[in-house]
Amino acid sequence: MSTLRDLAEEHTHLRPADIDHLHRIAGDWQLLSDLSFADLLLWVPVDADGTFLCVAQVRPTTAPTAYQDDQVGRIVGGSEVAHLEVAYSQGRIWREGDPVWYGDVPARHEAIPVRLRTAEGEAGEVIAVVGRDTNLSTARTPSQLELNYLTTADDLAQMIADGTFPPPRHPGETTSAPRVGDGLVRLDAGGKVTYASPNAQSAYRRLGYASHLVGEDLAALHRRLAGDPLDGTEAANGILAALRGEAPPRREIDARGATMLTRALPLMPAGVPIGALVLVRDITEVRRRDRALITKDATIREIHHRVKNNLQTVAALLRLQARRVAMPEARVALEESVRRVASIALVHETLSMSSDEAVEFDGIVDRVASAATEVAVTEVSVGMRRRGSFGVLPAEIATSLVMVLNELLLNAVEHGFPPAEEADEAPVPAASGMLPVAVAEVDPSVRPEVVVSAHRFRKMLHVSVTDNGRGLPPDFDAERGSRLGLQIVRALVTGELRGTIELRAGANGGTEAVLVVPLARNAHDGRAQP
């Protein structure tokens, strides 16, 4: 299904600013739908003959829907949209007419013109119409809650027609909470409570206020209830700002071990401030879990930090031991172990600075590649280049993958571009690498280079390490190779990563290692999902 913007741009001549305003309405109109007990449909005119297109729809959570089928993308005209045409052309809310039937469901039509205010703050032209369609099949007994909901909904509908609703959204704010059902308080122009829903009354009781809210000065009450005077002042100032016609950001009030989230909205139909609407939600349990998660995250980061320190200590001990070993083969083996341990420490260092068990892997690859060129035993200056992005990888993939790449990069540098004296010698010792030295000659006119490429496709990570060096010998068999590096790579790729690896001759010479690693994992056994 196309988005609101796609439909508007394809079928209408609305300006980008108009479409942005429609997006703000669709992002905040669940409130109006719940207060109205009605479906809301956003209609835009398609052409001059009275045809309208539905670009957005929301169903109420407080009442049954009038439409079982989605209406977005539907184009209608004629008598079916007469009420929309009146609201659009005359710029007024339309509430006349008899109920209409959608199959077996009777519904009452209303139409609310949508205006975007000008830069000077004046009401602009009508750019769309909100259809408010109420399912009449369920008989309702008028109650104080329902009457207050409907009265408030009518005020907000008039503000849509005036161009003053929805208010501007503050940076970082979402529209998910609080909702109408969480708790609603209506204030008069003086800031006194005229109605409080049962859920709102319960939320204030958890803060320590046991009396009934009606008649209370809500701003003064917030100052008294808040455990922190600064929080109480900010919450009270938010109420006063809404009474002045402003739209303050959401505030939290902490008292007696409970936390309540508040959102204050001005009510000013026809531009006249008549009070404010305050939505409240008890988020005590949410904040308790947040604090537990913060503590857990801090503990996990500390563990990663200590693991990194321990790995660096192990690497230092191995490096010290390597300096004291006289046998060249043993020294080479210890130095390779140092590099392997150090590559794992890189992952834990990154995780120790992250708030989750995932890492930006590109930076780790760049550091491993740089280290490979610095420590590799070769007389040739080899360039390293990364193409594409690994993106964010979970820790269980990153730890194994960094070891694999470390082995492949070191092999590409050392055995693709060996020292001159080594190129004429017999195969290298078993401990020094994963591939025997290739027999082809390197073109001296070509700049030695190793390229690491990565891209994602269908929940799979495709990685290649390519060099333009000496290439593979004709009789090379990756499956039967007995080198330690090759065994490590094969075990990690097919075991821990559940992927595949292929070593082959490059298209333009040199060697290419191709890995395919699944990114989606089964929650029960860690295996890649089919």
Short mmCIF file of C-alpha atoms in Angstrom, two decimals:
data_model
loop_
_atom_site.label_atom_id
_atom_site.label_comp_id
_atom_site.label_asym_id
_atom_site.label_seq_id
_atom_site.Cartn_x
_atom_site.Cartn_y
_atom_site.Cartn_z
CA MET A 1 0.00 0.00 0.00
CA SER A 2 1.33 3.44 -0.93
CA THR A 3 2.06 5.96 1.80
CA LEU A 4 0.20 9.20 2.39
CA ARG A 5 2.98 11.15 0.68
CA ASP A 6 3.09 8.80 -2.31
CA LEU A 7 -0.67 9.03 -2.87
CA ALA A 8 -0.78 12.81 -2.45
CA GLU A 9 2.15 13.41 -4.79
CA GLU A 10 0.76 11.05 -7.43
CA HIS A 11 -2.87 12.22 -7.48
CA THR A 12 -2.88 15.84 -6.27
CA HIS A 13 -1.09 19.15 -6.65
CA LEU A 14 -0.59 19.70 -2.93
CA ARG A 15 2.57 21.53 -1.90
CA PRO A 16 5.22 19.81 0.25
CA ALA A 17 4.19 22.00 3.21
CA ASP A 18 0.58 20.88 2.78
CA ILE A 19 1.59 17.21 2.73
CA ASP A 20 3.76 17.71 5.84
CA HIS A 21 0.74 19.16 7.65
CA LEU A 22 -1.38 16.15 6.64
CA HIS A 23 1.38 13.92 8.02
CA ARG A 24 1.23 15.76 11.36
CA ILE A 25 -2.52 15.24 11.50
CA ALA A 26 -2.21 11.53 10.72
CA GLY A 27 0.48 11.25 13.39
CA ASP A 28 -1.71 12.76 16.13
CA TRP A 29 -5.29 11.99 15.19
CA GLN A 30 -5.68 8.76 17.17
CA LEU A 31 -6.54 11.12 20.04
CA LEU A 32 -9.45 12.64 18.09
CA SER A 33 -10.62 9.22 16.87
CA ASP A 34 -10.77 7.83 20.41
CA LEU A 35 -12.52 10.90 21.78
CA SER A 36 -15.05 10.79 18.92
CA PHE A 37 -15.68 7.02 19.13
CA ALA A 38 -15.35 7.22 15.33
CA ASP A 39 -13.23 6.28 12.34
CA LEU A 40 -11.27 9.14 10.80
CA LEU A 41 -10.51 9.20 7.08
CA LEU A 42 -8.27 11.81 5.47
CA TRP A 43 -9.61 12.82 2.05
CA VAL A 44 -7.83 14.98 -0.53
CA PRO A 45 -9.44 16.36 -3.71
CA VAL A 46 -8.17 14.69 -6.87
CA ASP A 47 -9.54 17.06 -9.51
CA ALA A 48 -12.14 19.77 -10.01
CA ASP A 49 -15.10 17.42 -10.58
CA GLY A 50 -15.59 16.61 -6.89
CA THR A 51 -13.57 13.37 -6.73
CA PHE A 52 -11.77 12.61 -3.46
CA LEU A 53 -8.97 10.17 -2.57
CA CYS A 54 -8.51 8.61 0.89
CA VAL A 55 -4.85 8.89 1.86
CA ALA A 56 -5.01 7.83 5.54
CA GLN A 57 -7.35 6.11 7.99
CA VAL A 58 -7.45 5.48 11.72
CA ARG A 59 -9.88 3.35 13.73
CA PRO A 60 -10.98 4.11 17.30
CA THR A 61 -9.80 2.01 20.23
CA THR A 62 -12.86 3.11 22.24
CA ALA A 63 -15.61 1.92 19.88
CA PRO A 64 -16.27 -0.53 17.01
CA THR A 65 -15.07 0.56 13.58
CA ALA A 66 -17.46 1.61 10.82
CA TYR A 67 -15.20 0.05 8.16
CA GLN A 68 -14.02 -3.53 8.18
CA ASP A 69 -12.02 -2.94 4.98
CA ASP A 70 -9.16 -0.48 4.62
CA GLN A 71 -10.20 2.67 2.77
CA VAL A 72 -6.73 4.05 1.96
CA GLY A 73 -6.26 4.44 -1.78
CA ARG A 74 -9.99 4.50 -2.50
CA ILE A 75 -11.22 7.19 -4.94
CA VAL A 76 -14.88 8.17 -4.70
CA GLY A 77 -17.11 10.82 -6.20
CA GLY A 78 -20.70 11.85 -6.80
CA SER A 79 -23.32 11.79 -4.09
CA GLU A 80 -21.12 9.59 -1.87
CA VAL A 81 -18.82 12.54 -1.17
CA ALA A 82 -21.36 15.38 -1.07
CA HIS A 83 -20.57 16.03 2.59
CA LEU A 84 -16.84 16.21 1.81
CA GLU A 85 -17.48 18.66 -1.02
CA VAL A 86 -19.48 20.95 1.30
CA ALA A 87 -16.72 20.98 3.94
CA TYR A 88 -14.03 21.53 1.31
CA SER A 89 -15.73 24.26 -0.69
CA GLN A 90 -17.42 26.12 2.19
CA GLY A 91 -14.67 25.64 4.78
CA ARG A 92 -17.04 24.58 7.58
CA ILE A 93 -17.70 21.43 9.59
CA TRP A 94 -20.57 19.43 8.05
CA ARG A 95 -22.80 17.47 10.45
CA GLU A 96 -26.14 17.34 8.57
CA GLY A 97 -27.70 14.35 6.91
CA ASP A 98 -29.20 10.99 7.77
CA PRO A 99 -27.17 7.89 8.71
CA VAL A 100 -25.74 5.91 5.81
CA TRP A 101 -25.17 2.17 5.56
CA TYR A 102 -21.91 0.32 4.87
CA GLY A 103 -23.14 -3.22 4.36
CA ASP A 104 -24.92 -4.08 7.60
CA VAL A 105 -23.33 -1.20 9.55
CA PRO A 106 -25.19 2.12 9.95
CA ALA A 107 -22.87 5.11 10.26
CA ARG A 108 -23.13 8.84 10.84
CA HIS A 109 -21.10 11.09 8.51
CA GLU A 110 -19.27 14.24 9.52
CA ALA A 111 -16.73 16.23 7.52
CA ILE A 112 -14.04 18.53 8.97
CA PRO A 113 -12.10 20.90 6.69
CA VAL A 114 -8.31 20.86 7.13
CA ARG A 115 -6.47 24.16 7.01
CA LEU A 116 -2.77 24.98 7.16
CA ARG A 117 -2.11 28.31 8.84
CA THR A 118 0.05 30.81 6.99
CA ALA A 119 3.44 32.06 8.14
CA GLU A 120 1.67 35.13 9.53
CA GLY A 121 -0.53 32.88 11.71
CA GLU A 122 -3.69 33.39 9.70
CA ALA A 123 -6.04 30.58 8.65
CA GLY A 124 -5.11 29.45 5.16
CA GLU A 125 -7.15 27.74 2.48
CA VAL A 126 -8.68 24.29 2.91
CA ILE A 127 -6.29 21.60 1.66
CA ALA A 128 -8.13 18.41 2.69
CA VAL A 129 -11.09 17.02 4.61
CA VAL A 130 -11.21 14.69 7.60
CA GLY A 131 -14.21 12.38 7.47
CA ARG A 132 -15.49 11.42 10.93
CA ASP A 133 -17.68 8.32 10.57
CA THR A 134 -19.32 6.79 13.65
CA ASN A 135 -20.61 3.22 13.85
CA LEU A 136 -24.22 3.49 15.11
CA SER A 137 -24.90 -0.24 15.43
CA THR A 138 -23.98 -0.31 19.13
CA ALA A 139 -26.41 1.61 21.31
CA ARG A 140 -24.65 3.83 23.84
CA THR A 141 -25.95 5.08 27.16
CA PRO A 142 -24.79 8.68 27.54
CA SER A 143 -22.43 8.99 30.49
CA GLN A 144 -20.29 11.73 31.93
CA LEU A 145 -17.20 10.17 30.37
CA GLU A 146 -18.78 9.91 26.92
CA LEU A 147 -20.16 13.45 27.02
CA ASN A 148 -16.79 14.89 28.03
CA TYR A 149 -15.03 12.85 25.34
CA LEU A 150 -17.43 14.07 22.64
CA THR A 151 -17.28 17.68 23.79
CA THR A 152 -13.49 17.63 23.73
CA ALA A 153 -13.52 15.93 20.32
CA ASP A 154 -15.71 18.70 18.93
CA ASP A 155 -13.26 21.31 20.23
CA LEU A 156 -10.33 19.53 18.57
CA ALA A 157 -12.30 19.14 15.34
CA GLN A 158 -12.88 22.88 15.26
CA MET A 159 -9.15 23.42 15.86
CA ILE A 160 -8.39 21.23 12.82
CA ALA A 161 -10.74 23.44 10.81
CA ASP A 162 -8.96 26.51 12.22
CA GLY A 163 -5.50 25.09 11.46
CA THR A 164 -4.38 25.05 15.11
CA PHE A 165 -4.38 21.27 15.62
CA PRO A 166 -2.19 19.31 15.82
CA PRO A 167 0.36 21.45 17.67
CA PRO A 168 4.01 21.43 16.57
CA ARG A 169 5.88 18.35 17.75
CA HIS A 170 8.87 18.83 20.01
CA PRO A 171 12.20 17.24 18.95
CA GLY A 172 12.48 13.62 20.02
CA GLU A 173 8.81 13.29 20.98
CA THR A 174 6.61 10.45 19.76
CA THR A 175 2.83 10.22 19.59
CA SER A 176 2.48 6.85 21.32
CA ALA A 177 1.64 7.97 24.87
CA PRO A 178 -0.31 8.99 26.79
CA ARG A 179 -3.54 7.91 25.07
CA VAL A 180 -7.15 8.76 25.83
CA GLY A 181 -7.76 5.47 27.62
CA ASP A 182 -4.75 5.96 29.90
CA GLY A 183 -6.34 8.94 31.64
CA LEU A 184 -7.97 12.24 30.64
CA VAL A 185 -8.37 15.49 32.57
CA ARG A 186 -10.24 18.52 31.23
CA LEU A 187 -9.52 21.98 32.56
CA ASP A 188 -11.44 25.23 32.29
CA ALA A 189 -9.87 28.53 31.29
CA GLY A 190 -8.74 29.12 34.87
CA GLY A 191 -6.92 25.81 35.15
CA LYS A 192 -9.52 24.11 37.38
CA VAL A 193 -10.41 20.48 36.71
CA THR A 194 -13.91 20.09 35.27
CA TYR A 195 -13.65 16.37 34.52
CA ALA A 196 -11.23 13.51 35.28
CA SER A 197 -11.66 10.02 33.88
CA PRO A 198 -11.47 7.06 36.30
CA ASN A 199 -8.04 6.05 34.98
CA ALA A 200 -6.75 9.60 35.46
CA GLN A 201 -8.08 9.62 39.04
CA SER A 202 -6.28 6.32 39.71
CA ALA A 203 -3.00 7.67 38.31
CA TYR A 204 -3.11 10.66 40.68
CA ARG A 205 -3.92 8.40 43.63
CA ARG A 206 -0.66 6.52 42.97
CA LEU A 207 1.12 9.87 43.30
CA GLY A 208 -0.48 10.33 46.72
CA TYR A 209 -3.55 12.41 45.96
CA ALA A 210 -6.57 10.57 47.37
CA SER A 211 -9.28 13.24 46.91
CA HIS A 212 -11.38 13.79 43.81
CA LEU A 213 -9.75 15.97 41.16
CA VAL A 214 -12.77 18.01 40.06
CA GLY A 215 -12.39 21.60 41.22
CA GLU A 216 -8.64 21.36 41.85
CA ASP A 217 -6.11 23.78 40.37
CA LEU A 218 -4.05 21.22 38.46
CA ALA A 219 -0.89 23.35 38.13
CA ALA A 220 -0.80 23.96 41.89
CA LEU A 221 -1.52 20.26 42.51
CA HIS A 222 1.47 19.25 40.38
CA ARG A 223 3.72 21.52 42.42
CA ARG A 224 2.52 19.93 45.67
CA LEU A 225 2.72 16.34 44.51
CA ALA A 226 6.11 16.24 42.79
CA GLY A 227 8.91 14.84 44.93
CA ASP A 228 11.44 17.08 43.16
CA PRO A 229 10.48 20.79 43.32
CA LEU A 230 12.06 21.38 39.89
CA ASP A 231 9.96 18.63 38.30
CA GLY A 232 6.86 20.03 39.97
CA THR A 233 7.58 23.52 38.66
CA GLU A 234 8.17 22.25 35.13
CA ALA A 235 4.96 20.19 35.20
CA ALA A 236 2.98 23.16 36.51
CA ASN A 237 4.48 25.48 33.90
CA GLY A 238 3.40 23.03 31.22
CA ILE A 239 -0.22 23.25 32.38
CA LEU A 240 -0.07 27.05 32.44
CA ALA A 241 1.47 27.13 28.96
CA ALA A 242 -1.38 25.00 27.57
CA LEU A 243 -3.91 27.37 29.15
CA ARG A 244 -2.20 30.23 27.28
CA GLY A 245 -2.67 28.39 23.99
CA GLU A 246 0.83 26.89 23.75
CA ALA A 247 1.73 23.23 23.32
CA PRO A 248 4.35 22.31 25.96
CA PRO A 249 6.43 19.11 25.79
CA ARG A 250 5.44 16.02 27.75
CA ARG A 251 6.43 16.03 31.42
CA GLU A 252 6.98 13.35 34.03
CA ILE A 253 6.03 13.66 37.70
CA ASP A 254 7.70 11.45 40.32
CA ALA A 255 6.14 11.11 43.77
CA ARG A 256 5.90 8.40 46.44
CA GLY A 257 7.77 5.91 44.24
CA ALA A 258 5.35 6.37 41.32
CA THR A 259 5.89 8.08 37.96
CA MET A 260 3.22 9.69 35.80
CA LEU A 261 3.65 10.99 32.24
CA THR A 262 1.54 14.04 31.33
CA ARG A 263 0.72 15.73 28.05
CA ALA A 264 -1.09 19.07 28.04
CA LEU A 265 -2.92 20.32 24.94
CA PRO A 266 -4.55 23.72 24.56
CA LEU A 267 -8.26 23.88 23.74
CA MET A 268 -8.96 26.97 21.67
CA PRO A 269 -11.74 26.42 19.12
CA ALA A 270 -12.24 29.43 16.84
CA GLY A 271 -9.06 30.88 18.36
CA VAL A 272 -10.60 31.37 21.82
CA PRO A 273 -8.72 29.70 24.74
CA ILE A 274 -11.34 27.80 26.74
CA GLY A 275 -9.09 25.53 28.78
CA ALA A 276 -6.79 22.58 28.26
CA LEU A 277 -6.82 18.83 27.81
CA VAL A 278 -4.37 16.86 29.95
CA LEU A 279 -3.61 13.23 29.15
CA VAL A 280 -1.92 11.21 31.89
CA ARG A 281 -0.42 7.75 32.09
CA ASP A 282 1.01 5.79 34.99
CA ILE A 283 4.48 4.68 33.80
CA THR A 284 5.85 3.54 37.16
CA GLU A 285 6.53 0.00 35.98
CA VAL A 286 8.03 1.22 32.70
CA ARG A 287 10.52 3.44 34.52
CA ARG A 288 11.39 0.66 36.96
CA ARG A 289 12.24 -1.60 34.03
CA ASP A 290 14.21 1.21 32.41
CA ARG A 291 16.32 1.57 35.54
CA ALA A 292 16.88 -2.18 35.66
CA LEU A 293 17.94 -2.18 32.00
CA ILE A 294 20.33 0.71 32.57
CA THR A 295 21.93 -1.19 35.45
CA LYS A 296 22.12 -4.34 33.33
CA ASP A 297 23.64 -2.46 30.38
CA ALA A 298 26.25 -0.88 32.62
CA THR A 299 27.14 -4.30 34.03
CA ILE A 300 27.45 -5.82 30.56
CA ARG A 301 29.66 -2.95 29.36
CA GLU A 302 31.87 -3.39 32.42
CA ILE A 303 32.17 -7.12 31.67
CA HIS A 304 33.19 -6.40 28.08
CA HIS A 305 35.72 -3.85 29.36
CA ARG A 306 37.27 -6.39 31.73
CA VAL A 307 37.31 -9.11 29.04
CA LYS A 308 39.09 -6.66 26.74
CA ASN A 309 41.67 -5.88 29.46
CA ASN A 310 42.22 -9.58 30.13
CA LEU A 311 42.67 -10.33 26.44
CA GLN A 312 45.17 -7.51 26.13
CA THR A 313 47.05 -8.95 29.12
CA VAL A 314 47.10 -12.38 27.46
CA ALA A 315 48.37 -10.78 24.23
CA ALA A 316 51.13 -8.97 26.16
CA LEU A 317 52.23 -12.21 27.83
CA LEU A 318 52.33 -14.04 24.50
CA ARG A 319 54.29 -11.16 22.96
CA LEU A 320 56.78 -11.30 25.86
CA GLN A 321 57.12 -15.06 25.42
CA ALA A 322 57.66 -14.69 21.68
CA ARG A 323 60.64 -12.41 22.30
CA ARG A 324 62.29 -15.07 24.46
CA VAL A 325 61.77 -17.99 22.04
CA ALA A 326 64.80 -18.88 19.90
CA MET A 327 63.02 -21.10 17.34
CA PRO A 328 61.69 -19.02 14.40
CA GLU A 329 58.66 -21.28 13.87
CA ALA A 330 57.61 -20.99 17.54
CA ARG A 331 58.09 -17.22 17.49
CA VAL A 332 55.91 -16.90 14.38
CA ALA A 333 53.19 -19.04 15.98
CA LEU A 334 53.17 -16.95 19.15
CA GLU A 335 53.06 -13.68 17.19
CA GLU A 336 50.09 -14.96 15.21
CA SER A 337 48.35 -15.86 18.46
CA VAL A 338 48.96 -12.31 19.68
CA ARG A 339 47.24 -10.92 16.60
CA ARG A 340 44.29 -13.30 16.96
CA VAL A 341 43.76 -12.39 20.60
CA ALA A 342 44.10 -8.68 19.81
CA SER A 343 41.44 -8.89 17.07
CA ILE A 344 38.93 -10.38 19.53
CA ALA A 345 39.83 -7.67 22.06
CA LEU A 346 38.83 -5.07 19.46
CA VAL A 347 35.26 -6.39 19.45
CA HIS A 348 35.00 -6.35 23.24
CA GLU A 349 36.47 -2.84 23.34
CA THR A 350 33.72 -1.67 20.97
CA LEU A 351 31.03 -3.48 22.96
CA SER A 352 32.26 -1.90 26.18
CA MET A 353 31.36 1.50 24.73
CA SER A 354 27.97 0.43 23.35
CA SER A 355 24.61 0.23 25.10
CA ASP A 356 23.58 -3.00 23.35
CA GLU A 357 25.05 -6.27 22.16
CA ALA A 358 25.76 -5.00 18.65
CA VAL A 359 28.68 -3.18 17.07
CA GLU A 360 29.33 -0.91 14.11
CA PHE A 361 31.61 -3.35 12.33
CA ASP A 362 33.12 -1.06 9.67
CA GLY A 363 35.42 0.64 12.18
CA ILE A 364 36.62 -2.73 13.51
CA VAL A 365 37.42 -3.97 9.99
CA ASP A 366 39.37 -0.81 9.23
CA ARG A 367 41.47 -1.22 12.39
CA VAL A 368 42.14 -4.92 11.73
CA ALA A 369 43.11 -4.13 8.13
CA SER A 370 45.48 -1.37 9.24
CA ALA A 371 47.08 -3.68 11.80
CA ALA A 372 47.53 -6.41 9.17
CA THR A 373 49.64 -4.16 6.98
CA GLU A 374 51.74 -3.03 9.96
CA VAL A 375 52.59 -6.44 11.42
CA ALA A 376 52.71 -8.60 8.29
CA VAL A 377 56.13 -10.00 7.41
CA THR A 378 56.62 -8.53 3.94
CA GLU A 379 58.87 -6.02 2.23
CA VAL A 380 56.07 -4.80 -0.04
CA SER A 381 53.91 -1.78 0.82
CA VAL A 382 50.37 -3.12 0.49
CA GLY A 383 47.35 -0.81 0.32
CA MET A 384 44.12 -1.69 2.14
CA ARG A 385 40.69 -0.58 0.98
CA ARG A 386 37.15 -1.32 2.17
CA ARG A 387 34.26 -1.25 -0.27
CA GLY A 388 30.65 -1.29 0.97
CA SER A 389 29.49 -1.48 4.57
CA PHE A 390 29.11 -4.30 7.07
CA GLY A 391 26.67 -2.21 9.10
CA VAL A 392 25.71 -3.13 12.66
CA LEU A 393 26.38 -6.75 13.59
CA PRO A 394 25.40 -8.67 16.74
CA ALA A 395 28.28 -9.55 19.05
CA GLU A 396 28.09 -13.29 18.40
CA ILE A 397 28.67 -12.70 14.68
CA ALA A 398 31.20 -9.89 15.09
CA THR A 399 33.53 -11.84 17.39
CA SER A 400 33.90 -14.79 15.00
CA LEU A 401 33.91 -12.68 11.84
CA VAL A 402 36.74 -10.43 13.04
CA MET A 403 38.95 -13.49 13.59
CA VAL A 404 38.13 -14.79 10.11
CA LEU A 405 38.93 -11.44 8.50
CA ASN A 406 42.13 -11.12 10.51
CA GLU A 407 43.34 -14.47 9.15
CA LEU A 408 42.31 -13.67 5.57
CA LEU A 409 43.89 -10.21 5.59
CA LEU A 410 47.18 -11.40 7.06
CA ASN A 411 47.30 -14.25 4.56
CA ALA A 412 46.57 -11.88 1.67
CA VAL A 413 49.40 -9.53 2.68
CA GLU A 414 52.03 -12.09 3.66
CA HIS A 415 51.45 -14.79 1.04
CA GLY A 416 50.08 -12.69 -1.79
CA PHE A 417 53.08 -10.35 -1.53
CA PRO A 418 55.90 -12.35 0.22
CA PRO A 419 59.42 -11.01 0.82
CA ALA A 420 61.71 -11.41 -2.16
CA GLU A 421 63.92 -14.03 -0.48
CA GLU A 422 60.87 -16.06 0.61
CA ALA A 423 59.42 -16.21 -2.90
CA ASP A 424 62.35 -18.36 -4.07
CA GLU A 425 62.32 -20.71 -1.08
CA ALA A 426 60.39 -23.88 -0.30
CA PRO A 427 56.85 -23.70 1.18
CA VAL A 428 56.58 -21.64 4.37
CA PRO A 429 56.50 -23.32 7.79
CA ALA A 430 53.16 -24.80 8.83
CA ALA A 431 52.62 -22.34 11.65
CA SER A 432 53.11 -19.19 9.65
CA GLY A 433 49.93 -18.99 7.62
CA MET A 434 47.06 -20.80 6.06
CA LEU A 435 48.12 -20.99 2.40
CA PRO A 436 51.35 -22.18 0.76
CA VAL A 437 53.23 -19.50 -1.17
CA ALA A 438 51.85 -19.10 -4.67
CA VAL A 439 54.13 -19.76 -7.63
CA ALA A 440 53.02 -17.01 -10.02
CA GLU A 441 55.05 -13.82 -10.41
CA VAL A 442 53.63 -10.44 -9.33
CA ASP A 443 53.41 -7.73 -11.99
CA PRO A 444 55.73 -4.97 -10.67
CA SER A 445 53.67 -2.28 -12.45
CA VAL A 446 50.54 -3.06 -10.43
CA ARG A 447 50.19 -1.41 -7.02
CA PRO A 448 49.81 -4.14 -4.36
CA GLU A 449 46.33 -3.89 -2.84
CA VAL A 450 43.88 -5.85 -0.74
CA VAL A 451 40.17 -4.98 -0.98
CA VAL A 452 37.56 -5.99 1.60
CA SER A 453 34.03 -5.83 0.16
CA ALA A 454 30.73 -6.25 2.01
CA HIS A 455 27.05 -5.97 1.20
CA ARG A 456 23.77 -7.31 2.58
CA PHE A 457 21.18 -9.14 0.54
CA ARG A 458 18.11 -11.01 1.79
CA LYS A 459 19.32 -11.29 5.39
CA MET A 460 22.72 -12.56 4.25
CA LEU A 461 26.07 -10.82 4.61
CA HIS A 462 28.30 -11.27 1.57
CA VAL A 463 31.99 -10.58 2.20
CA SER A 464 35.02 -10.91 -0.06
CA VAL A 465 38.74 -10.36 0.58
CA THR A 466 40.56 -9.89 -2.71
CA ASP A 467 44.24 -9.24 -3.45
CA ASN A 468 46.13 -8.67 -6.70
CA GLY A 469 49.15 -10.69 -5.57
CA ARG A 470 50.73 -13.98 -6.65
CA GLY A 471 47.53 -16.02 -6.68
CA LEU A 472 46.90 -19.68 -5.80
CA PRO A 473 49.07 -22.59 -6.96
CA PRO A 474 47.42 -24.90 -9.53
CA ASP A 475 47.15 -27.84 -7.11
CA PHE A 476 45.68 -25.87 -4.18
CA ASP A 477 42.79 -27.64 -2.37
CA ALA A 478 41.12 -25.60 0.39
CA GLU A 479 39.23 -28.63 1.77
CA ARG A 480 42.43 -30.64 2.36
CA GLY A 481 44.62 -27.78 3.55
CA SER A 482 46.28 -28.51 6.89
CA ARG A 483 47.46 -25.01 7.76
CA LEU A 484 46.34 -23.70 11.12
CA GLY A 485 44.97 -20.46 9.71
CA LEU A 486 42.84 -22.30 7.18
CA GLN A 487 41.51 -24.63 9.87
CA ILE A 488 40.56 -21.66 12.07
CA VAL A 489 38.76 -19.90 9.23
CA ARG A 490 36.90 -23.01 8.09
CA ALA A 491 35.84 -23.92 11.64
CA LEU A 492 34.57 -20.42 12.44
CA VAL A 493 32.73 -19.85 9.17
CA THR A 494 30.97 -23.22 9.00
CA GLY A 495 30.55 -23.61 12.76
CA GLU A 496 30.04 -20.37 14.68
CA LEU A 497 28.85 -18.28 11.73
CA ARG A 498 26.80 -21.04 10.02
CA GLY A 499 28.03 -19.74 6.68
CA THR A 500 30.12 -20.76 3.70
CA ILE A 501 33.57 -19.82 2.41
CA GLU A 502 35.23 -20.28 -0.98
CA LEU A 503 38.88 -19.61 -1.86
CA ARG A 504 39.47 -19.09 -5.56
CA ALA A 505 41.60 -17.32 -8.10
CA GLY A 506 40.66 -13.68 -8.62
CA ALA A 507 39.09 -12.58 -11.88
CA ASN A 508 42.07 -10.32 -12.63
CA GLY A 509 44.74 -12.37 -10.90
CA GLY A 510 45.51 -12.73 -7.22
CA THR A 511 43.30 -14.56 -4.74
CA GLU A 512 39.71 -14.06 -3.65
CA ALA A 513 38.06 -15.37 -0.47
CA VAL A 514 34.25 -15.22 -0.57
CA LEU A 515 32.12 -15.57 2.59
CA VAL A 516 28.35 -15.77 2.92
CA VAL A 517 27.06 -15.40 6.48
CA PRO A 518 23.38 -15.50 7.55
CA LEU A 519 22.31 -12.52 9.68
CA ALA A 520 18.92 -13.83 10.91
CA ARG A 521 19.22 -16.38 13.68
CA ASN A 522 16.83 -18.83 15.30
CA ALA A 523 16.13 -17.74 18.85
CA HIS A 524 16.25 -21.32 20.19
CA ASP A 525 19.48 -22.74 18.83
CA GLY A 526 21.29 -19.80 17.26
CA ARG A 527 21.13 -21.33 13.80
CA ALA A 528 20.41 -19.28 10.75
CA GLN A 529 16.75 -19.18 9.86
CA PRO A 530 15.83 -20.71 6.48
#
